[in-house]
PDB file of C-alpha atoms in Angstrom:
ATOM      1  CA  UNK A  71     139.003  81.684  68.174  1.00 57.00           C
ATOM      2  CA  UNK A  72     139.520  83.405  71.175  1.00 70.00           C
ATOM      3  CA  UNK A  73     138.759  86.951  72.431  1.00 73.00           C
ATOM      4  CA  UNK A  74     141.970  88.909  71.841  1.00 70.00           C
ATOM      5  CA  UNK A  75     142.167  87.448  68.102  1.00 74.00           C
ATOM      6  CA  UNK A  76     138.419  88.254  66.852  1.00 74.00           C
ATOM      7  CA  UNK A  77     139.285  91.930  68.799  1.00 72.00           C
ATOM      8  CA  UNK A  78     142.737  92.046  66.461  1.00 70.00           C
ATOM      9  CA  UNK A  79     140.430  90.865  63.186  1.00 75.00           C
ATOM     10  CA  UNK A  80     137.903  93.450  64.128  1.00 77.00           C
ATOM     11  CA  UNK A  81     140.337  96.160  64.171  1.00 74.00           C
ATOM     12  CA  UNK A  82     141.638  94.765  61.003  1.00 78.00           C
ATOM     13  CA  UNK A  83     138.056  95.260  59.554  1.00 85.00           C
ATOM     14  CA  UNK A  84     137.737  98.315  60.715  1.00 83.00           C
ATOM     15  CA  UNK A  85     140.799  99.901  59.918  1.00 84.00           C
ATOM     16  CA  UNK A  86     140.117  98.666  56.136  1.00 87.00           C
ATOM     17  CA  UNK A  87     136.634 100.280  56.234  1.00 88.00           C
ATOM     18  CA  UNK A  88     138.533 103.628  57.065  1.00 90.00           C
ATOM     19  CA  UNK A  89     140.686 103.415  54.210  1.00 91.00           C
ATOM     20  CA  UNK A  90     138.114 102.509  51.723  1.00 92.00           C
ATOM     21  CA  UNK A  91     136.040 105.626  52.807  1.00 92.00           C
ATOM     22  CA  UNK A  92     139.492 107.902  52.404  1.00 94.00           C
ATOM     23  CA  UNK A  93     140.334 106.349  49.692  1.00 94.00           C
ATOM     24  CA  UNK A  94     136.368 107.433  48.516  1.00 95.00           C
ATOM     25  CA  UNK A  95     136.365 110.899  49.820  1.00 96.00           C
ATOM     26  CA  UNK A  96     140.346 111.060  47.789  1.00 96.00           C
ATOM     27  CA  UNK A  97     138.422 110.086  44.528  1.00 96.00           C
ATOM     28  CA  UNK A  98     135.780 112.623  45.289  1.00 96.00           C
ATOM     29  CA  UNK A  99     138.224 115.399  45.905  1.00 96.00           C
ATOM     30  CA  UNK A 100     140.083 114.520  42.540  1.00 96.00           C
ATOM     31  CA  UNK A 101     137.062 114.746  40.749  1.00 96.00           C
ATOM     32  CA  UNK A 102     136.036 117.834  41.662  1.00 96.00           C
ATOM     33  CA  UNK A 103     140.224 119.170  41.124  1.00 96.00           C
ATOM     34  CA  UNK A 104     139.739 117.912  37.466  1.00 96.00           C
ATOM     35  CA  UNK A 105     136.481 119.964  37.311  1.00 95.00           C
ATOM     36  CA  UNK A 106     137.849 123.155  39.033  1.00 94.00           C
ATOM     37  CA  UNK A 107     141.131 122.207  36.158  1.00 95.00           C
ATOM     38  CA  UNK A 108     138.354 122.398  33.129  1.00 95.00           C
ATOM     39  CA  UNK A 109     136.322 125.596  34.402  1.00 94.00           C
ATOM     40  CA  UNK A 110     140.112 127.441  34.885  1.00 93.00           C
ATOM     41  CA  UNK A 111     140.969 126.104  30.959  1.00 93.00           C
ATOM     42  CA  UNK A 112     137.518 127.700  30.440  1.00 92.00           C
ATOM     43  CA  UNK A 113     138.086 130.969  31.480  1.00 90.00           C
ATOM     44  CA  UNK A 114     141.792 131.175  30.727  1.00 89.00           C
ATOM     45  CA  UNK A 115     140.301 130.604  27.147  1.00 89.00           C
ATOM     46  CA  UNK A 116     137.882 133.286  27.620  1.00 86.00           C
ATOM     47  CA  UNK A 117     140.625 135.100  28.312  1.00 85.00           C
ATOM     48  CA  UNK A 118     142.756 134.644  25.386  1.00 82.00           C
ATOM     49  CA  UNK A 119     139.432 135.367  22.997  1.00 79.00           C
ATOM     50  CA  UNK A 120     139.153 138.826  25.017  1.00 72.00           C
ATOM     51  CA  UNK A 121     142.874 139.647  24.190  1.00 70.00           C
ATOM     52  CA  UNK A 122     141.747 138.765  20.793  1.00 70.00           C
ATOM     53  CA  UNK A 123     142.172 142.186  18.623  1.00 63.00           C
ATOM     54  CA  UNK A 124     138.624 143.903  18.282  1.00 61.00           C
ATOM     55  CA  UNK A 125     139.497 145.403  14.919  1.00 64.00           C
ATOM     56  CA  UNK A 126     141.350 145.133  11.949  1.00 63.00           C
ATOM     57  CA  UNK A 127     143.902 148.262  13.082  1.00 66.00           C
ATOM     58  CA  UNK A 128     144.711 146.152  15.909  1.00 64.00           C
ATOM     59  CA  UNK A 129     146.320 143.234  13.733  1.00 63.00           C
ATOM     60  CA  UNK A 130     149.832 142.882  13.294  1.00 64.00           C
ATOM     61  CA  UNK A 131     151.417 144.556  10.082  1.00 62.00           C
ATOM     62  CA  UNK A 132     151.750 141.245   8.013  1.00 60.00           C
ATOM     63  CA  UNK A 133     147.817 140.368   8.616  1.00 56.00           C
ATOM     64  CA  UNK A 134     146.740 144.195   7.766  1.00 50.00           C
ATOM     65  CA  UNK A 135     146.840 144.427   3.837  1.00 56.00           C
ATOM     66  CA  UNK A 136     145.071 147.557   3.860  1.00 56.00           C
ATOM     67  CA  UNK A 137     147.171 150.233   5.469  1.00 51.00           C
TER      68      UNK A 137
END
């Protein structure tokens, strides 16, 4: 094998190794999206439990029997 080919092989090589490690750092950086996703589905359900009425006043007529 000559000079110029192993040189066009190696670049080959190394060009691959690149795109494995982006392709690694990608699947990081979706991981942590889906756990950033999960802690905002968290809160947002916080959320909906604080807008939750604190009192039985607060309920719409048809759940209040006692007024």
């Amino acid at each position: 094998m000559n000079t110029a080919a192993a040189g066009f092989l190696a670049l080959i090589s190394i060009d691959e190794i690149y795109e494995s490690i982006d392709d690694f750092y990608t699947s990081i950086n979706d991981f942590y999206t889906s756990i950033n996703d999960f802690y905002v589905s968290i809160n947002e359900f916080a959320a909906s439990i604080n807008d939750f009425p604190s009192s039985i006043d607060e309920l719409p007529f048809s759940w209040n029997h006692t007024k």
